[in-house]
Short mmCIF file of C-alpha atoms in Angstrom, two decimals:
data_model
loop_
_atom_site.label_atom_id
_atom_site.label_comp_id
_atom_site.label_asym_id
_atom_site.label_seq_id
_atom_site.Cartn_x
_atom_site.Cartn_y
_atom_site.Cartn_z
CA UNK A 26 -13.09 -25.81 -30.51
CA UNK A 27 -14.23 -23.32 -33.14
CA UNK A 28 -16.80 -24.64 -35.59
CA UNK A 29 -15.60 -26.14 -38.87
CA UNK A 30 -18.49 -26.98 -41.21
CA UNK A 31 -17.63 -28.73 -44.41
CA UNK A 32 -17.95 -25.59 -46.50
CA UNK A 33 -16.41 -22.30 -45.50
CA UNK A 34 -17.44 -20.28 -48.52
CA UNK A 35 -19.99 -17.59 -47.89
CA UNK A 36 -23.41 -18.47 -49.34
CA UNK A 37 -24.52 -16.69 -52.46
CA UNK A 38 -27.45 -15.04 -50.70
CA UNK A 39 -25.34 -13.55 -47.90
CA UNK A 40 -26.47 -10.01 -48.69
CA UNK A 41 -26.82 -7.53 -45.79
CA UNK A 42 -30.44 -8.44 -44.97
CA UNK A 43 -29.67 -12.18 -44.85
CA UNK A 44 -26.56 -11.56 -42.76
CA UNK A 45 -28.38 -9.27 -40.35
CA UNK A 46 -31.22 -11.78 -39.92
CA UNK A 47 -28.73 -14.60 -39.30
CA UNK A 48 -26.84 -12.76 -36.60
CA UNK A 49 -30.07 -11.58 -35.00
CA UNK A 50 -31.16 -15.22 -34.80
CA UNK A 51 -27.88 -16.24 -33.18
CA UNK A 52 -28.04 -13.36 -30.74
CA UNK A 53 -31.59 -14.11 -29.61
CA UNK A 54 -30.69 -17.76 -29.17
CA UNK A 55 -27.42 -17.39 -27.24
CA UNK A 56 -27.28 -14.05 -25.49
CA UNK A 57 -30.33 -14.16 -23.18
CA UNK A 58 -29.11 -17.36 -21.49
CA UNK A 59 -25.47 -16.24 -21.28
CA UNK A 60 -26.65 -12.90 -19.92
CA UNK A 61 -28.75 -14.52 -17.18
CA UNK A 62 -25.85 -16.79 -16.27
CA UNK A 63 -23.61 -13.77 -15.79
CA UNK A 64 -26.23 -12.00 -13.68
CA UNK A 65 -26.37 -15.04 -11.38
CA UNK A 66 -22.59 -15.40 -11.39
CA UNK A 67 -21.85 -11.82 -10.48
CA UNK A 68 -24.58 -11.70 -7.85
CA UNK A 69 -23.12 -14.74 -6.08
CA UNK A 70 -19.64 -13.23 -6.32
CA UNK A 71 -20.34 -9.79 -4.82
CA UNK A 72 -23.41 -10.25 -2.58
CA UNK A 73 -20.90 -10.55 0.25
CA UNK A 74 -20.81 -6.72 0.01
CA UNK A 75 -24.38 -6.68 1.29
CA UNK A 76 -23.85 -9.52 3.76
CA UNK A 77 -21.15 -7.31 5.27
CA UNK A 78 -23.79 -4.90 6.60
CA UNK A 79 -24.93 -7.57 9.11
CA UNK A 80 -22.21 -10.20 8.94
CA UNK A 81 -19.45 -8.07 10.48
CA UNK A 82 -21.41 -7.31 13.63
CA UNK A 83 -22.79 -10.88 13.93
CA UNK A 84 -19.37 -12.52 13.55
CA UNK A 85 -17.22 -9.72 15.01
CA UNK A 86 -15.17 -9.27 11.83
CA UNK A 87 -13.02 -6.18 11.21
CA UNK A 88 -13.02 -4.26 7.93
CA UNK A 89 -9.63 -5.82 7.13
CA UNK A 90 -10.97 -9.35 7.65
CA UNK A 91 -13.87 -8.57 5.36
CA UNK A 92 -11.60 -7.06 2.70
CA UNK A 93 -9.28 -10.07 2.77
CA UNK A 94 -12.20 -12.52 2.61
CA UNK A 95 -13.86 -10.63 -0.24
CA UNK A 96 -10.59 -10.56 -2.16
CA UNK A 97 -9.34 -14.09 -1.48
CA UNK A 98 -12.00 -15.30 -3.92
CA UNK A 99 -9.66 -14.13 -6.67
CA UNK A 100 -6.72 -16.23 -5.52
CA UNK A 101 -8.69 -19.41 -6.20
CA UNK A 102 -9.95 -17.82 -9.40
CA UNK A 103 -6.38 -16.99 -10.47
CA UNK A 104 -4.92 -20.44 -9.82
CA UNK A 105 -7.58 -22.38 -11.76
CA UNK A 106 -8.50 -19.88 -14.49
CA UNK A 107 -6.20 -21.05 -17.29
CA UNK A 108 -6.72 -24.81 -16.69
CA UNK A 109 -10.48 -24.25 -16.62
CA UNK A 110 -10.51 -22.35 -19.92
CA UNK A 111 -8.28 -24.93 -21.59
CA UNK A 112 -10.70 -27.68 -20.50
CA UNK A 113 -13.62 -25.66 -21.89
CA UNK A 114 -11.78 -25.30 -25.20
CA UNK A 115 -11.44 -29.10 -25.35
CA UNK A 116 -14.73 -30.43 -23.99
CA UNK A 117 -17.03 -27.60 -25.10
CA UNK A 118 -18.83 -24.72 -23.43
CA UNK A 119 -22.11 -26.53 -22.74
CA UNK A 120 -20.89 -29.07 -20.18
CA UNK A 121 -18.13 -26.95 -18.69
CA UNK A 122 -20.20 -23.80 -18.13
CA UNK A 123 -22.95 -25.96 -16.59
CA UNK A 124 -20.38 -27.59 -14.27
CA UNK A 125 -19.07 -24.19 -13.21
CA UNK A 126 -22.51 -22.79 -12.45
CA UNK A 127 -23.79 -25.75 -10.47
CA UNK A 128 -20.59 -25.93 -8.42
CA UNK A 129 -20.53 -22.25 -7.56
CA UNK A 130 -24.25 -22.31 -6.71
CA UNK A 131 -23.66 -25.05 -4.15
CA UNK A 132 -20.67 -23.29 -2.60
CA UNK A 133 -22.37 -19.88 -2.56
CA UNK A 134 -25.33 -21.35 -0.66
CA UNK A 135 -22.91 -23.02 1.77
CA UNK A 136 -21.68 -19.57 2.85
CA UNK A 137 -24.35 -19.80 5.58
CA UNK A 138 -21.95 -22.03 7.52
CA UNK A 139 -19.30 -19.30 7.88
CA UNK A 140 -18.69 -18.68 11.59
CA UNK A 141 -15.04 -17.55 11.79
CA UNK A 142 -12.45 -15.67 9.73
CA UNK A 143 -10.87 -18.98 8.68
CA UNK A 144 -14.13 -20.47 7.41
CA UNK A 145 -14.88 -17.17 5.63
CA UNK A 146 -11.53 -17.27 3.84
CA UNK A 147 -11.91 -20.95 2.90
CA UNK A 148 -15.41 -20.57 1.47
CA UNK A 149 -14.50 -17.48 -0.55
CA UNK A 150 -11.41 -19.26 -1.92
CA UNK A 151 -13.49 -22.30 -2.93
CA UNK A 152 -16.06 -20.05 -4.59
CA UNK A 153 -13.25 -18.59 -6.70
CA UNK A 154 -12.05 -22.08 -7.64
CA UNK A 155 -15.58 -23.06 -8.66
CA UNK A 156 -16.18 -20.00 -10.82
CA UNK A 157 -12.76 -19.95 -12.51
CA UNK A 158 -13.14 -20.09 -16.27
CA UNK A 159 -16.72 -18.87 -16.58
CA UNK A 160 -16.13 -15.32 -17.81
CA UNK A 161 -13.14 -15.99 -20.10
CA UNK A 162 -14.93 -19.12 -21.31
CA UNK A 163 -17.89 -17.06 -22.49
CA UNK A 164 -15.58 -14.47 -24.09
CA UNK A 165 -13.85 -17.30 -25.95
CA UNK A 166 -17.22 -18.85 -26.85
CA UNK A 167 -18.34 -15.59 -28.49
CA UNK A 168 -15.31 -15.73 -30.81
CA UNK A 169 -16.71 -19.02 -32.17
CA UNK A 170 -19.88 -17.27 -33.34
CA UNK A 171 -19.10 -13.59 -33.98
CA UNK A 172 -16.32 -11.75 -35.90
CA UNK A 173 -14.50 -8.90 -34.14
CA UNK A 174 -16.61 -6.07 -35.55
CA UNK A 175 -19.71 -7.63 -33.96
CA UNK A 176 -18.22 -8.74 -30.64
CA UNK A 177 -18.05 -5.28 -29.04
CA UNK A 178 -21.82 -5.02 -28.88
CA UNK A 179 -22.25 -8.70 -27.93
CA UNK A 180 -19.69 -8.47 -25.14
CA UNK A 181 -21.38 -5.32 -23.89
CA UNK A 182 -24.78 -7.06 -23.92
CA UNK A 183 -23.30 -9.98 -22.00
CA UNK A 184 -21.55 -7.76 -19.48
CA UNK A 185 -24.64 -5.71 -18.74
CA UNK A 186 -25.23 -8.68 -16.46
CA UNK A 187 -22.87 -6.93 -14.02
CA UNK A 188 -24.90 -3.74 -13.57
CA UNK A 189 -28.20 -5.62 -13.82
CA UNK A 190 -27.10 -7.89 -10.98
CA UNK A 191 -26.70 -4.66 -9.02
CA UNK A 192 -30.11 -3.38 -10.10
CA UNK A 193 -31.76 -6.66 -9.06
CA UNK A 194 -29.40 -7.79 -6.33
CA UNK A 195 -29.23 -4.56 -4.36
CA UNK A 196 -32.93 -4.21 -3.55
CA UNK A 197 -33.35 -8.01 -3.31
CA UNK A 198 -30.43 -8.44 -0.91
CA UNK A 199 -31.56 -5.47 1.16
CA UNK A 200 -35.12 -6.81 1.39
CA UNK A 201 -34.05 -10.36 2.31
CA UNK A 202 -31.70 -9.14 5.02
CA UNK A 203 -34.33 -6.82 6.45
CA UNK A 204 -37.33 -9.16 6.24
CA UNK A 205 -35.97 -12.61 7.12
CA UNK A 206 -33.67 -12.40 10.18
CA UNK A 207 -34.52 -15.11 12.70
CA UNK A 208 -36.61 -17.22 10.31
CA UNK A 209 -35.84 -20.88 11.15
CA UNK A 210 -32.95 -19.65 13.30
CA UNK A 211 -30.98 -18.10 10.43
CA UNK A 212 -29.73 -14.54 10.10
CA UNK A 213 -30.80 -12.27 7.25
CA UNK A 214 -27.40 -12.55 5.55
CA UNK A 215 -27.62 -16.36 5.70
CA UNK A 216 -31.02 -16.33 3.97
CA UNK A 217 -29.57 -14.03 1.34
CA UNK A 218 -26.82 -16.53 0.47
CA UNK A 219 -29.31 -19.42 0.29
CA UNK A 220 -31.94 -17.72 -1.87
CA UNK A 221 -29.49 -16.05 -4.24
CA UNK A 222 -27.71 -19.35 -4.95
CA UNK A 223 -30.85 -20.97 -6.40
CA UNK A 224 -30.79 -19.20 -9.81
CA UNK A 225 -27.23 -20.41 -10.46
CA UNK A 226 -28.25 -24.03 -9.89
CA UNK A 227 -31.31 -23.80 -12.14
CA UNK A 228 -29.46 -22.00 -14.95
CA UNK A 229 -26.62 -24.53 -14.78
CA UNK A 230 -29.09 -27.32 -15.55
CA UNK A 231 -30.66 -25.26 -18.35
CA UNK A 232 -27.27 -24.72 -20.01
CA UNK A 233 -26.86 -28.49 -20.46
CA UNK A 234 -30.04 -28.75 -22.52
CA UNK A 235 -29.97 -25.42 -24.35
CA UNK A 236 -26.45 -24.31 -25.27
CA UNK A 237 -24.66 -25.60 -28.39
CA UNK A 238 -20.89 -25.96 -28.62
CA UNK A 239 -20.47 -25.45 -32.37
CA UNK A 240 -22.15 -23.72 -35.29
CA UNK A 241 -22.55 -27.10 -36.96
CA UNK A 242 -24.62 -28.37 -33.99
CA UNK A 243 -27.16 -25.53 -34.22
CA UNK A 244 -30.23 -27.26 -35.65
CA UNK A 245 -32.06 -23.94 -35.43
CA UNK A 246 -29.86 -22.56 -38.24
CA UNK A 247 -30.18 -23.36 -41.95
CA UNK A 248 -27.15 -24.70 -43.84
CA UNK A 249 -26.78 -21.33 -45.59
CA UNK A 250 -26.74 -19.55 -42.24
CA UNK A 251 -24.15 -21.96 -40.84
CA UNK A 252 -21.92 -21.39 -43.87
CA UNK A 253 -22.21 -17.62 -43.52
CA UNK A 254 -21.27 -17.68 -39.85
CA UNK A 255 -18.39 -20.10 -40.36
CA UNK A 256 -16.97 -18.17 -43.30
CA UNK A 257 -16.84 -14.91 -41.35
CA UNK A 258 -15.38 -16.45 -38.20
CA UNK A 259 -12.75 -18.40 -40.15
CA UNK A 260 -11.83 -15.39 -42.31
CA UNK A 261 -11.00 -13.51 -39.13
CA UNK A 262 -9.24 -16.50 -37.57
CA UNK A 263 -6.85 -16.67 -40.54
CA UNK A 264 -5.55 -13.20 -39.63
CA UNK A 265 -4.86 -14.05 -35.98
CA UNK A 266 -1.75 -15.54 -34.42
CA UNK A 267 -1.98 -19.32 -34.03
CA UNK A 268 1.03 -19.30 -31.77
CA UNK A 269 2.04 -21.95 -29.27
CA UNK A 270 1.34 -21.63 -25.57
CA UNK A 271 5.01 -20.94 -24.94
CA UNK A 272 5.05 -18.06 -27.42
CA UNK A 273 1.75 -16.75 -26.05
CA UNK A 274 3.23 -16.54 -22.54
CA UNK A 275 6.26 -14.72 -23.97
CA UNK A 276 4.12 -12.25 -25.94
CA UNK A 277 4.56 -8.76 -24.40
CA UNK A 278 1.18 -7.66 -25.82
CA UNK A 279 -0.58 -10.30 -23.70
CA UNK A 280 1.14 -9.05 -20.53
CA UNK A 281 0.32 -5.44 -21.41
CA UNK A 282 -3.34 -6.45 -21.75
CA UNK A 283 -3.19 -8.15 -18.34
CA UNK A 284 -1.76 -4.99 -16.76
CA UNK A 285 -4.43 -2.80 -18.36
CA UNK A 286 -7.17 -5.15 -17.18
CA UNK A 287 -5.67 -5.21 -13.67
CA UNK A 288 -6.05 -1.43 -13.48
CA UNK A 289 -9.67 -1.53 -14.60
CA UNK A 290 -10.62 -4.39 -12.27
CA UNK A 291 -9.19 -2.38 -9.36
CA UNK A 292 -11.95 0.13 -10.01
CA UNK A 293 -14.64 -2.48 -10.64
CA UNK A 294 -14.31 -4.31 -7.35
CA UNK A 295 -13.69 -1.15 -5.41
CA UNK A 296 -17.23 -0.18 -6.40
CA UNK A 297 -18.76 -3.66 -6.29
CA UNK A 298 -17.61 -4.61 -2.78
CA UNK A 299 -17.81 -1.18 -1.15
CA UNK A 300 -20.76 0.63 -2.78
CA UNK A 301 -23.24 -0.32 0.00
CA UNK A 302 -20.73 0.83 2.64
CA UNK A 303 -20.06 4.13 0.85
CA UNK A 304 -23.80 4.82 0.60
CA UNK A 305 -24.21 4.02 4.29
CA UNK A 306 -21.43 6.51 5.07
CA UNK A 307 -23.49 9.31 3.49
CA UNK A 308 -26.12 8.85 6.20
CA UNK A 309 -28.45 6.14 4.84
CA UNK A 310 -28.94 3.47 7.52
CA UNK A 311 -31.94 1.39 6.36
CA UNK A 312 -30.67 -1.77 4.62
CA UNK A 313 -33.49 -1.90 2.09
CA UNK A 314 -33.01 1.77 1.20
CA UNK A 315 -29.30 1.16 0.67
CA UNK A 316 -30.25 -1.67 -1.68
CA UNK A 317 -32.58 0.60 -3.67
CA UNK A 318 -29.92 3.29 -3.98
CA UNK A 319 -27.30 0.85 -5.27
CA UNK A 320 -29.63 0.04 -8.16
CA UNK A 321 -29.38 3.60 -9.53
CA UNK A 322 -25.74 3.67 -10.70
CA UNK A 323 -25.98 0.11 -11.97
CA UNK A 324 -29.16 0.78 -13.93
CA UNK A 325 -27.79 3.88 -15.66
CA UNK A 326 -24.48 2.17 -16.47
CA UNK A 327 -26.28 -0.77 -18.14
CA UNK A 328 -27.67 1.57 -20.81
CA UNK A 329 -24.32 3.34 -21.17
CA UNK A 330 -22.49 0.04 -21.75
CA UNK A 331 -24.70 -0.85 -24.71
CA UNK A 332 -24.52 2.61 -26.28
CA UNK A 333 -20.73 2.86 -26.00
CA UNK A 334 -20.29 -0.71 -27.28
CA UNK A 335 -22.49 0.10 -30.30
CA UNK A 336 -20.48 3.26 -30.97
CA UNK A 337 -17.19 1.33 -30.90
CA UNK A 338 -18.52 -1.27 -33.36
CA UNK A 339 -19.92 1.34 -35.77
CA UNK A 340 -16.68 3.32 -35.80
CA UNK A 341 -14.43 0.24 -35.51
CA UNK A 342 -12.44 2.17 -32.94
CA UNK A 343 -11.44 0.63 -29.60
CA UNK A 344 -8.74 2.54 -27.75
CA UNK A 345 -10.53 5.85 -27.10
CA UNK A 346 -13.77 4.00 -26.37
CA UNK A 347 -11.87 2.27 -23.56
CA UNK A 348 -9.76 5.18 -22.32
CA UNK A 349 -12.43 7.88 -22.07
CA UNK A 350 -14.86 5.85 -19.88
CA UNK A 351 -11.93 4.88 -17.63
CA UNK A 352 -11.08 8.55 -17.10
CA UNK A 353 -14.75 9.34 -16.37
CA UNK A 354 -14.77 6.54 -13.81
CA UNK A 355 -11.73 8.04 -12.13
CA UNK A 356 -13.35 11.47 -11.96
CA UNK A 357 -16.50 9.95 -10.45
CA UNK A 358 -14.54 8.18 -7.70
CA UNK A 359 -12.70 11.38 -6.82
CA UNK A 360 -15.94 13.38 -6.67
CA UNK A 361 -17.51 10.73 -4.41
CA UNK A 362 -14.86 11.56 -1.78
CA UNK A 363 -15.61 15.30 -2.02
CA UNK A 364 -19.33 14.78 -1.40
CA UNK A 365 -19.12 11.80 0.93
CA UNK A 366 -21.57 13.31 3.46
CA UNK A 367 -24.18 14.42 0.93
CA UNK A 368 -26.25 11.49 -0.31
CA UNK A 369 -27.56 13.17 -3.49
CA UNK A 370 -24.20 14.48 -4.69
CA UNK A 371 -22.35 11.33 -3.63
CA UNK A 372 -24.85 9.19 -5.57
CA UNK A 373 -24.37 11.39 -8.65
CA UNK A 374 -20.60 10.93 -8.41
CA UNK A 375 -20.89 7.20 -7.82
CA UNK A 376 -23.22 6.92 -10.82
CA UNK A 377 -20.62 8.64 -13.02
CA UNK A 378 -17.93 6.33 -11.62
CA UNK A 379 -20.03 3.23 -12.25
CA UNK A 380 -20.88 4.31 -15.81
CA UNK A 381 -17.20 4.72 -16.60
CA UNK A 382 -15.99 1.55 -14.91
CA UNK A 383 -18.75 -0.70 -16.26
CA UNK A 384 -18.51 0.67 -19.81
CA UNK A 385 -14.77 0.16 -20.06
CA UNK A 386 -14.82 -3.57 -19.32
CA UNK A 387 -16.67 -5.05 -22.34
CA UNK A 388 -14.76 -2.80 -24.74
CA UNK A 389 -11.47 -3.88 -23.19
CA UNK A 390 -12.09 -7.46 -24.34
CA UNK A 391 -12.23 -6.34 -27.95
CA UNK A 392 -8.50 -5.56 -27.65
CA UNK A 393 -6.93 -8.99 -26.95
CA UNK A 394 -9.48 -10.93 -29.02
CA UNK A 395 -8.49 -8.82 -32.03
CA UNK A 396 -5.02 -10.42 -32.23
CA UNK A 397 -5.26 -13.79 -30.43
CA UNK A 398 -6.65 -16.92 -32.09
CA UNK A 399 -6.94 -20.68 -31.56
CA UNK A 400 -5.35 -22.21 -28.46
CA UNK A 401 -3.56 -18.89 -27.90
CA UNK A 402 -6.97 -17.24 -27.50
CA UNK A 403 -8.15 -19.85 -24.99
CA UNK A 404 -5.04 -19.54 -22.84
CA UNK A 405 -4.43 -15.84 -23.51
CA UNK A 406 -7.93 -14.71 -22.54
CA UNK A 407 -7.73 -16.83 -19.39
CA UNK A 408 -4.26 -15.50 -18.52
CA UNK A 409 -5.32 -11.87 -18.99
CA UNK A 410 -8.52 -12.41 -16.99
CA UNK A 411 -6.83 -14.30 -14.16
CA UNK A 412 -3.95 -11.83 -13.76
CA UNK A 413 -6.32 -8.89 -14.09
CA UNK A 414 -8.65 -10.35 -11.52
CA UNK A 415 -5.86 -10.44 -8.96
CA UNK A 416 -6.90 -6.81 -8.61
CA UNK A 417 -10.11 -8.27 -7.16
CA UNK A 418 -7.92 -9.52 -4.31
CA UNK A 419 -5.83 -6.37 -3.97
CA UNK A 420 -8.65 -3.83 -4.30
CA UNK A 421 -11.08 -4.83 -1.49
CA UNK A 422 -8.25 -5.79 0.88
CA UNK A 423 -6.48 -2.49 0.29
CA UNK A 424 -9.65 -0.43 0.72
CA UNK A 425 -10.54 -2.37 3.89
CA UNK A 426 -7.06 -1.92 5.34
CA UNK A 427 -7.05 1.81 4.53
CA UNK A 428 -10.53 2.19 6.05
CA UNK A 429 -9.39 0.57 9.30
CA UNK A 430 -6.27 2.77 9.24
CA UNK A 431 -7.92 6.11 8.37
CA UNK A 432 -11.56 5.42 9.38
CA UNK A 433 -12.63 6.54 5.90
CA UNK A 434 -13.02 4.98 2.45
CA UNK A 435 -11.67 8.15 0.78
CA UNK A 436 -8.02 7.11 0.67
CA UNK A 437 -9.02 3.83 -0.99
CA UNK A 438 -11.02 5.71 -3.63
CA UNK A 439 -7.93 7.83 -4.43
CA UNK A 440 -5.93 4.68 -5.14
CA UNK A 441 -8.68 3.20 -7.34
CA UNK A 442 -9.02 6.47 -9.28
CA UNK A 443 -5.27 6.48 -9.97
CA UNK A 444 -5.45 2.88 -11.21
CA UNK A 445 -8.14 3.82 -13.75
CA UNK A 446 -6.01 6.69 -15.08
CA UNK A 447 -3.01 4.39 -15.50
CA UNK A 448 -5.20 1.86 -17.33
CA UNK A 449 -6.47 4.56 -19.71
CA UNK A 450 -2.94 5.74 -20.54
CA UNK A 451 -1.71 2.19 -21.13
CA UNK A 452 -4.66 1.55 -23.45
CA UNK A 453 -3.70 4.54 -25.58
CA UNK A 454 -0.18 3.12 -25.88
CA UNK A 455 -1.54 0.13 -27.83
CA UNK A 456 -1.09 0.61 -31.61
CA UNK A 457 -4.45 1.37 -33.24
CA UNK A 458 -3.70 -0.93 -36.19
CA UNK A 459 -3.52 -3.90 -33.79
CA UNK A 460 -7.00 -3.56 -32.30
CA UNK A 461 -9.20 -1.36 -34.52
CA UNK A 462 -10.78 -4.08 -36.70
#
C-alpha cells in the first residue's frame, strides 16, 4: 500500500534544494537495484532469441514452432498478471518482487531440459507465470515514491534495463554459445540459459534485504524527508480516481490504454525476438559478431530513452513524446526491409526503429498512472500491461508464421510498423488535460 506517515504536511524547509536532494537520495537508493532486476528479467525473457540460432537446428524446430514458443510466455503472463499485482499491493513489493525473481531464475535455468516442441511451450508458459506482476509491480511501486511529474524520468531510467540487457546480453549470449558447446555434454544454448539465470537468483535474494515497502520504513531518510515525499505523493493521489475494481474494468480509458500498449508491444517484441535473425539475414553468420551488432541499437536507444523522458518531464507533455518516437520506430522498421541485404544500412534502420520503440514505452506509462490511483492503479496497471503484452504472443508467432510462409521477415516488419502507427494515432486521441500533469 502507499505510505501514510503520521504527518502529511510538507516540511517548512522543503525548498527546491531540499526537495532535489531528497529525491536524489531516493533515486540512488531505489533505482539501481530495480534497474538491475529489470536487466536480469528482460534478459531471461528474450534470450530465447539467441538460443534460436542453435536451438532450431539442434531440436529440429520450425520458425513457426519458435514463434509460438517465444510468444506463449505471454499467455502465462496474461493469466496471472492482475492477481500477482494485487498480491504485491497487499503484501508489499519487497517479498513479492523477490519471489518473482527467484522463481523465474529457476525456471529460466531449467530451459536446458527442453527437447521437444511440447516441453518448449510448457517451459515458456511457466516462465510467463513466474514473471507475471514484476513490471507492473515496479510501475505501481514508483507511484508510492514519486509524483507524476517525476515519474517519466524514473520510468525511463528503469526501462533502460531493456536496451542495456541487449547491450550486455547480445555479446554475452553470442560468446557463450560460441565458446561453450560440448562442455560437460551441454550445447551452447543450454549453457546460455544456465549462466544467464544466475543474476536473477542473486538479485532476488538481495531484494529481500534491501528494498523497502513504504516511505515510513526508509530508515535512510530523515523525518522531514519522509514528510516531504508523503505530502507530494498524497497530494497527487487526492486528484486520482479511487474507483472500485468493477468501475475500473468498465472504464473506457483503461481499455484504450491497453489497446495503445498492445500496438507498442507488437513493435517491441518484433525487435526483441527477431533482431538476431534479421542481422543474420543481412549476411552476418558468426554468432559472436551477431551478438556485438545487436548491442548497437540497444546502446543508442538507452541514451535516447533518458533524454526523451527528461524532455517530457520538463515540458509536462506526454502525448507527442509518445507518438513521435512510435512513428520513428515505424519508419525504422520499414527501412530495415528496404536494406535487408546491406548490413550497414540495415543496422542504421534497425537502430532508428529500436530508438523509437524503446523510447515510447516508459513515456506510455505516464499516461495511465496520471489518472488511476489506489486499488484501481494496482489492477489497472496490471490489466493494461497484461492485455498489452498479449502482443508479445501475437507478434513473434505472426512474424514466424509469415517467415515460414514467405521465406522473409519483411512482411512481418510491415505489420509491426503499421501497429506502431496505429498506437501513435490512438495516443493523440487521448485528451491532453487527462495526462499532461
